[in-house]
Backbone as a ProteinNet text record, in pm:
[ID]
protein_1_A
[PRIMARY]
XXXXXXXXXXXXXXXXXXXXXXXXXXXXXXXXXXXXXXXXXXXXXXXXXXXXXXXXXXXXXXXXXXXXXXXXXXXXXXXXXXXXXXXXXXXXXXXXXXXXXXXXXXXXXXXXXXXXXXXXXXXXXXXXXXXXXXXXXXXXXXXXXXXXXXXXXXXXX
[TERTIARY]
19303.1	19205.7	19272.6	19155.1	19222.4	19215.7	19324.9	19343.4	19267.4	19179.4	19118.8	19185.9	19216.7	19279.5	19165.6	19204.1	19124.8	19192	19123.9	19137.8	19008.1	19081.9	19024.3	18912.9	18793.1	18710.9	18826.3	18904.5	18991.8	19110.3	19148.2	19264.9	19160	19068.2	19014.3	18967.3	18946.3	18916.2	19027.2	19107.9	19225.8	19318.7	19280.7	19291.2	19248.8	19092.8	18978.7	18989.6	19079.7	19083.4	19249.4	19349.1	19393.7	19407.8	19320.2	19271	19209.3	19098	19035.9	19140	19247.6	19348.2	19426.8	19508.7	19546.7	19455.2	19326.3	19245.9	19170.8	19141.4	19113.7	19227.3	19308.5	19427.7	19549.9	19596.3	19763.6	19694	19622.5	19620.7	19602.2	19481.9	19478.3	19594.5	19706.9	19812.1	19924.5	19933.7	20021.7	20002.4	19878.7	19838.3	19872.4	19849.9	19868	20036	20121.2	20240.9	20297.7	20227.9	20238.5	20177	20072.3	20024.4	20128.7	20217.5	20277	20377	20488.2	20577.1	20589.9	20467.6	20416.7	20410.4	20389.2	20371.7	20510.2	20641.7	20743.1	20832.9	20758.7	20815.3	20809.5	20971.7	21016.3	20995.9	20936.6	20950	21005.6	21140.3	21217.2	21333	21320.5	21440.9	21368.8	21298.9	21203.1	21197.7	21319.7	21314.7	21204.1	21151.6	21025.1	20877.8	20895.6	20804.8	20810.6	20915.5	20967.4	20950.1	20982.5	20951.7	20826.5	20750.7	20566.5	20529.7	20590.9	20491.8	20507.3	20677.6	20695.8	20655.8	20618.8	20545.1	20420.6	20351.6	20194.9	20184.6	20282.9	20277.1	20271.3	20353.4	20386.2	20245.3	20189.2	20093.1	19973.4	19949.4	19849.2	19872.3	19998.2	20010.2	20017.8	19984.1	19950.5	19806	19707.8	19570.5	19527	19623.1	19523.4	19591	19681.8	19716.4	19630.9	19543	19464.9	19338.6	19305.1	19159.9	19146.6	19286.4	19282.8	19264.1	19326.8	19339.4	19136.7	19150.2	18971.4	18890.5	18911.3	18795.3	18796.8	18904.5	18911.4	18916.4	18887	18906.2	18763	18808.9	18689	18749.4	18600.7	18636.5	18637.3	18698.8	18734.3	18554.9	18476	18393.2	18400.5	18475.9	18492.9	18372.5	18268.9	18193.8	18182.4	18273.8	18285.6	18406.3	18468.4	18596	18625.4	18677.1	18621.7	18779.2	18714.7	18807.8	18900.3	18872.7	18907	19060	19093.4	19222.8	19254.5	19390.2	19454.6	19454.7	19375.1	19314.3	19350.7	19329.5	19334.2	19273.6	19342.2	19276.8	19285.5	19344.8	19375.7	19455.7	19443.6	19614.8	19650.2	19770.4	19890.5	19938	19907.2	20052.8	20112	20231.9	20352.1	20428.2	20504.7	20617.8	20713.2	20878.2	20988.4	21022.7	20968.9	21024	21236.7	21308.4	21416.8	21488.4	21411.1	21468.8	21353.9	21257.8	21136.4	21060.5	21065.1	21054.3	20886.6	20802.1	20675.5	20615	20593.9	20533.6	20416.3	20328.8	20220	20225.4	20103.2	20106	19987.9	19926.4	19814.2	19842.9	19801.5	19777.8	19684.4	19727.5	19639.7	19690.3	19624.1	19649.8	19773.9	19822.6	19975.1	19974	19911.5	19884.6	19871.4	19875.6	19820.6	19950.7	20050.2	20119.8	20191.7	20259.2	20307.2	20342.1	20503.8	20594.8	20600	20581.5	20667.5	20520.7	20353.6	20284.2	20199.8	20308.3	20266	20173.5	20135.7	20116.6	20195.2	20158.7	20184.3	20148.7	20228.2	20136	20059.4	19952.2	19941.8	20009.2	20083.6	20189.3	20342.4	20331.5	20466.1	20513.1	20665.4	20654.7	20629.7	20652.5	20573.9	20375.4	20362.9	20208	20182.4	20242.3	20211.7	20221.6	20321.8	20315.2	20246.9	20145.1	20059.8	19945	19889.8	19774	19697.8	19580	19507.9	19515.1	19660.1	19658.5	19575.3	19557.6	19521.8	19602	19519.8	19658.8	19635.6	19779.7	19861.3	19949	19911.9	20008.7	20147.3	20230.4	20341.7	20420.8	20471.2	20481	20625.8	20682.5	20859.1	20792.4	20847.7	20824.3	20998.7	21015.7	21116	21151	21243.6	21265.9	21397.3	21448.7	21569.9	21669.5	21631.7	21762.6	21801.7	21682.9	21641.2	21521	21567.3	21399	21359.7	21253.6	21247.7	21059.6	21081.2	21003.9	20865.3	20762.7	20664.9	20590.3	20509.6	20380	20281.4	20145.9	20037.2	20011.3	20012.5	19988.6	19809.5	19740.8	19715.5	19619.6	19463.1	19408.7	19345	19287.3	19203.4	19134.5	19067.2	19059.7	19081.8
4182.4	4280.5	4375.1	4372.7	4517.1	4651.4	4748.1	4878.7	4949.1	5017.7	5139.2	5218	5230.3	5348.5	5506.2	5624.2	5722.1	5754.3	5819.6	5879.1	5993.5	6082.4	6173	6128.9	6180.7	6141.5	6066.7	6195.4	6179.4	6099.4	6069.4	5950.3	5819	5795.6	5700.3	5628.9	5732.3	5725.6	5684.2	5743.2	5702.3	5584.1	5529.2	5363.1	5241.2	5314.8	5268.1	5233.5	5356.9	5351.6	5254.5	5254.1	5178.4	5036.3	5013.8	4853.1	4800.1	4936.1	4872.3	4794.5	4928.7	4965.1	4793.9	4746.2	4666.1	4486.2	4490.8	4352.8	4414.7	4495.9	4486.4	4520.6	4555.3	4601.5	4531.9	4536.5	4474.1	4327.7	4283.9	4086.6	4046	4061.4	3985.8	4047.3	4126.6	4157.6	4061.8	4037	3927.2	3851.2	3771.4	3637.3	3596.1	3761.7	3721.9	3675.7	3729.3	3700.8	3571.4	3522.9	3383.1	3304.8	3331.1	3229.5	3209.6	3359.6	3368.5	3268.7	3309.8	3251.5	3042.6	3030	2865.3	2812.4	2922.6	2880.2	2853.1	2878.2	2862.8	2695.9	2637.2	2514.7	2496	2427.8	2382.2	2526.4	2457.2	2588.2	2580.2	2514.6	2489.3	2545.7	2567.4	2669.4	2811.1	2906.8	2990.1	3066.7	3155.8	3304.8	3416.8	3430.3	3482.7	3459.9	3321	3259.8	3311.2	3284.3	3291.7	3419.5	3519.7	3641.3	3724.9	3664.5	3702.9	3668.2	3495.1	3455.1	3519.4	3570.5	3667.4	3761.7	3836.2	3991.3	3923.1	3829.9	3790.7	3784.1	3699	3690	3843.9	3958.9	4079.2	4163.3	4121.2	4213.3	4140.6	4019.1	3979	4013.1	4034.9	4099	4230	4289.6	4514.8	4434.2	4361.6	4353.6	4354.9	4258.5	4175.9	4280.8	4334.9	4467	4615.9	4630.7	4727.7	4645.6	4560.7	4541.8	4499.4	4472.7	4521.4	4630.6	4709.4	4869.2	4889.6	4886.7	4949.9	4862	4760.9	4708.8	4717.5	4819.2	4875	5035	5084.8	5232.5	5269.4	5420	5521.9	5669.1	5730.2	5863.2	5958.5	6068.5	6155.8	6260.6	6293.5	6319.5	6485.3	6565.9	6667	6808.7	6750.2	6891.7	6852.9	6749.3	6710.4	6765	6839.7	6938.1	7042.4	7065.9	7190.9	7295.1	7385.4	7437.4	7590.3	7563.2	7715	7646.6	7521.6	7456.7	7348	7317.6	7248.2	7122.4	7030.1	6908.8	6840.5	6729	6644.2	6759.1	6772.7	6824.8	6990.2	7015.6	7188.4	7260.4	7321.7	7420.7	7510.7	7492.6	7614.7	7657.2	7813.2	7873.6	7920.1	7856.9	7886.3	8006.5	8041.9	8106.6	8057.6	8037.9	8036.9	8075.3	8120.5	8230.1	8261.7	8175.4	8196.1	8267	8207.7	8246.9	8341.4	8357.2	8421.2	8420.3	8266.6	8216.4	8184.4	8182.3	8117.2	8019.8	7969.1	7805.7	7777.4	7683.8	7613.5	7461.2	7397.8	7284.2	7259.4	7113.2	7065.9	6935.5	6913.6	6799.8	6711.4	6583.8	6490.7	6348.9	6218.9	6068.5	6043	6001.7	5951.7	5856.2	5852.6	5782.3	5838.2	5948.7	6052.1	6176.1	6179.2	6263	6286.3	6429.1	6414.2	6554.9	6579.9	6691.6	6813.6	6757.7	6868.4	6935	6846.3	6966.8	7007.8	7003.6	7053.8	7009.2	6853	6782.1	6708	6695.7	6650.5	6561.4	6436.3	6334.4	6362.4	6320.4	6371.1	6317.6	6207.9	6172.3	6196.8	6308.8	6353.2	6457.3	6448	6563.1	6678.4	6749.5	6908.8	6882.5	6806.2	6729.9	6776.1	6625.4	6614.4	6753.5	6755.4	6907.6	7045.7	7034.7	7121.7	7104.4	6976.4	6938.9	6997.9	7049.2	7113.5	7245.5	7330.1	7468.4	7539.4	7710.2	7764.2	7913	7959.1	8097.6	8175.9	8241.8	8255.3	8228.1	8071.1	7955	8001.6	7965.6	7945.1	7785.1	7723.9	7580.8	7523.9	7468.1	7362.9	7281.2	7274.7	7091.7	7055.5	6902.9	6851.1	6811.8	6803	6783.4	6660.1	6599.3	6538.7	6646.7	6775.9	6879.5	6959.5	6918.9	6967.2	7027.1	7071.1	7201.8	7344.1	7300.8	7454.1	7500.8	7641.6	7738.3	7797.3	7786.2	7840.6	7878.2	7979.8	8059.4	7980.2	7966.6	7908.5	8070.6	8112.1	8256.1	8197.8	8099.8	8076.1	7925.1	7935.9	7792.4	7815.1	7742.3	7694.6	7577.6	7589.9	7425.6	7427.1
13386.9	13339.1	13239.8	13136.4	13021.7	13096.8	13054.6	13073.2	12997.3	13047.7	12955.9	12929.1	12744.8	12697.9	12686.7	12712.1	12655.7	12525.3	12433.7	12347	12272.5	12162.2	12154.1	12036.6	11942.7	11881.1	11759.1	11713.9	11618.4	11630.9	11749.4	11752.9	11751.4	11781.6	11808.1	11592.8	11547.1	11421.1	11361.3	11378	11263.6	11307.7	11494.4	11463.9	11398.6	11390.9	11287.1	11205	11136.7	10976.2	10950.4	11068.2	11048.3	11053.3	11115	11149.9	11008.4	10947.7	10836.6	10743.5	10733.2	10613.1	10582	10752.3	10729.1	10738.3	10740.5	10698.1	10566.1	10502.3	10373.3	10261.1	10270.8	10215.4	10254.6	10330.2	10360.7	10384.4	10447.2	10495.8	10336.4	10224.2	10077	10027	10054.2	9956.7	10016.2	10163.1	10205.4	10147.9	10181	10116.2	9951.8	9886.3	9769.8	9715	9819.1	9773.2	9853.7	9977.7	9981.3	9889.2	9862	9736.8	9597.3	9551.8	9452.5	9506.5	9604.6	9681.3	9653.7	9717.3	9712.8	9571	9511.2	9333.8	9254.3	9359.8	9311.3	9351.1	9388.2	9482.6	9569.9	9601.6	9734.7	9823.3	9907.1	10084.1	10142.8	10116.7	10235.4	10219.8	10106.9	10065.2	9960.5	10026.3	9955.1	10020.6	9996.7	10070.1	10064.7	9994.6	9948.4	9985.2	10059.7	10131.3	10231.3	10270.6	10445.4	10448.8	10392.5	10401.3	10431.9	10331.8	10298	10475.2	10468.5	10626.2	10745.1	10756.2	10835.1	10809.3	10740.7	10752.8	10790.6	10688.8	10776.5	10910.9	10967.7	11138.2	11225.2	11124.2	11190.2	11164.4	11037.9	11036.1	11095	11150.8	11220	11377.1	11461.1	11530.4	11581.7	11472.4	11463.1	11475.9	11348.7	11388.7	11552.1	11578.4	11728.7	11858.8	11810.9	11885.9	11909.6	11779.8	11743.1	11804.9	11776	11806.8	11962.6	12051.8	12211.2	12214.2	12209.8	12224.2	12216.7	12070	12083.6	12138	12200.3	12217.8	12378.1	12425.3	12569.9	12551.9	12447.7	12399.2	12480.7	12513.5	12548.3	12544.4	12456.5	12387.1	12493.4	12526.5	12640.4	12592.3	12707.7	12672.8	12733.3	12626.3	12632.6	12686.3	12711.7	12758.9	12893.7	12964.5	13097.3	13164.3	13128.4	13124.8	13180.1	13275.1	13333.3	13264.8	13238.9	13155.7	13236.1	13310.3	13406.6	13467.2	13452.1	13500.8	13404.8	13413.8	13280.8	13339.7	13201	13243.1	13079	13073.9	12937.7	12817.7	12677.2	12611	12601.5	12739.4	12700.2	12667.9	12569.8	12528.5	12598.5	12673.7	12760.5	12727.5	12717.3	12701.8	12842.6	12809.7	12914.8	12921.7	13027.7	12997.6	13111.2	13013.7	13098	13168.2	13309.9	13354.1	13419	13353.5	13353.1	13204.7	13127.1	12971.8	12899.6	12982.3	12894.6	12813.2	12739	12622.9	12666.5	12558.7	12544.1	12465.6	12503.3	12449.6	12479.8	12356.8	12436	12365.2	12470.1	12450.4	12433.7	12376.7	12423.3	12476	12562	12667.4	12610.1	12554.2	12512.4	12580.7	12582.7	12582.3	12515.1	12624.2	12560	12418.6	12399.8	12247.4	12134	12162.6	12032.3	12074.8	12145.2	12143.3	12003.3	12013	11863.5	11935.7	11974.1	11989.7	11870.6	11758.4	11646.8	11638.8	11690.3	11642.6	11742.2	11879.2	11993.1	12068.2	12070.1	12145.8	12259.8	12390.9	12479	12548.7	12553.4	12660	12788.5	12860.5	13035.6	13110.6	13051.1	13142.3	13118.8	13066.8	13053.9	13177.7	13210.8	13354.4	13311	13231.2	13213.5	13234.7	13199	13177.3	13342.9	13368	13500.9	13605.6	13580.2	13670.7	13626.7	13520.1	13450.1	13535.3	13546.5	13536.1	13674.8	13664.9	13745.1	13788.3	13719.9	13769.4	13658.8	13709.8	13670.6	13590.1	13548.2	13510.4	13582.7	13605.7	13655.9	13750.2	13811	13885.4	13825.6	13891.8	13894.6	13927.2	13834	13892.7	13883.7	13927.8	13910.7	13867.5	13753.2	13660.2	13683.9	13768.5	13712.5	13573.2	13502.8	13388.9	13408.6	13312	13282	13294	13270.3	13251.5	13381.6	13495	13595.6	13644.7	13743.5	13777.7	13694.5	13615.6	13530.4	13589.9	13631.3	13658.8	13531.5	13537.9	13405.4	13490.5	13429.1	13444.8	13342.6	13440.7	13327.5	13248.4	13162.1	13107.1	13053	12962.2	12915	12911.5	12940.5	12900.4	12823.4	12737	12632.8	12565.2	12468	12426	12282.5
[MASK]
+++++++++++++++++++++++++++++++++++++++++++++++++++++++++++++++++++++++++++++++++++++++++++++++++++++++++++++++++++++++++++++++++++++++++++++++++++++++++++++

């Protein structure tokens, strides 16, 4: 059985647009340079061939990779959310309470994470050990670096 992925309106789109990108755009530009490739001779010695067909094989495997994914995709249906506790989709602000430092996150589908612009997987351990408190919880997230201490200061969407 397929795994249902969630995703957000906007991650779900810009698989879209990459699925389009590579069967109207990248598959006739492969082809076109196997066709060039074949126009040169022997294939048995045609690095340029061998090349084109291997990227074709690679880029027909991103296709049939993308069109699993969505064709088990479902959009997170955000006014189903209860927003008073940190759930998929909500921004935290934290605080360290050893170093004092403040941070937030948003909690999205591990598929759409992206660290540098403060996205967070839900299955990440700060994630995980986020999920369902409220502010002013106090929680231990294990980490790789160890046990670190935060205050939910902060939910939102």
């Amino acid at each position: 059985m397929n795994e249902v992925k969630y995703f957000t309106k906007e991650g779900l789109d810009k698989l879209r647009d990459e699925l389009e990108k590579l069967k109207s755009v990248e598959r006739p530009a492969i082809s076109q340079q196997i066709a060039e490739a074949r126009e040169k001779g022997d294939l048995s010695e045609n690095a340029e061939y061998d090349a084109a067909k291997n990227a074709q094989g690679m880029l027909e495997l991103r296709i049939s990779k993308l069109e699993k994914v969505l064709s088990n995709a479902r959009v997170i249906d955000e006014s189903q959310i209860d927003e008073s506790k940190v759930s998929i989709l909500s921004r935290v602000k934290l605080k360290n309470l050893k170093n004092k430092a403040e941070m937030s996150y948003t909690l999205v589908p591990e598929n759409e994470a992206d660290i540098k612009n403060g996205k967070i997987s839900v299955s990440s351990p700060v994630a995980r050990g986020l999920l369902g408190k409220t502010i002013g919880d106090v929680v231990d997230i294990n980490v790789p670096a160890g046990v670190l201490s935060f205050e939910v200061m902060d939910i939102s969407r």
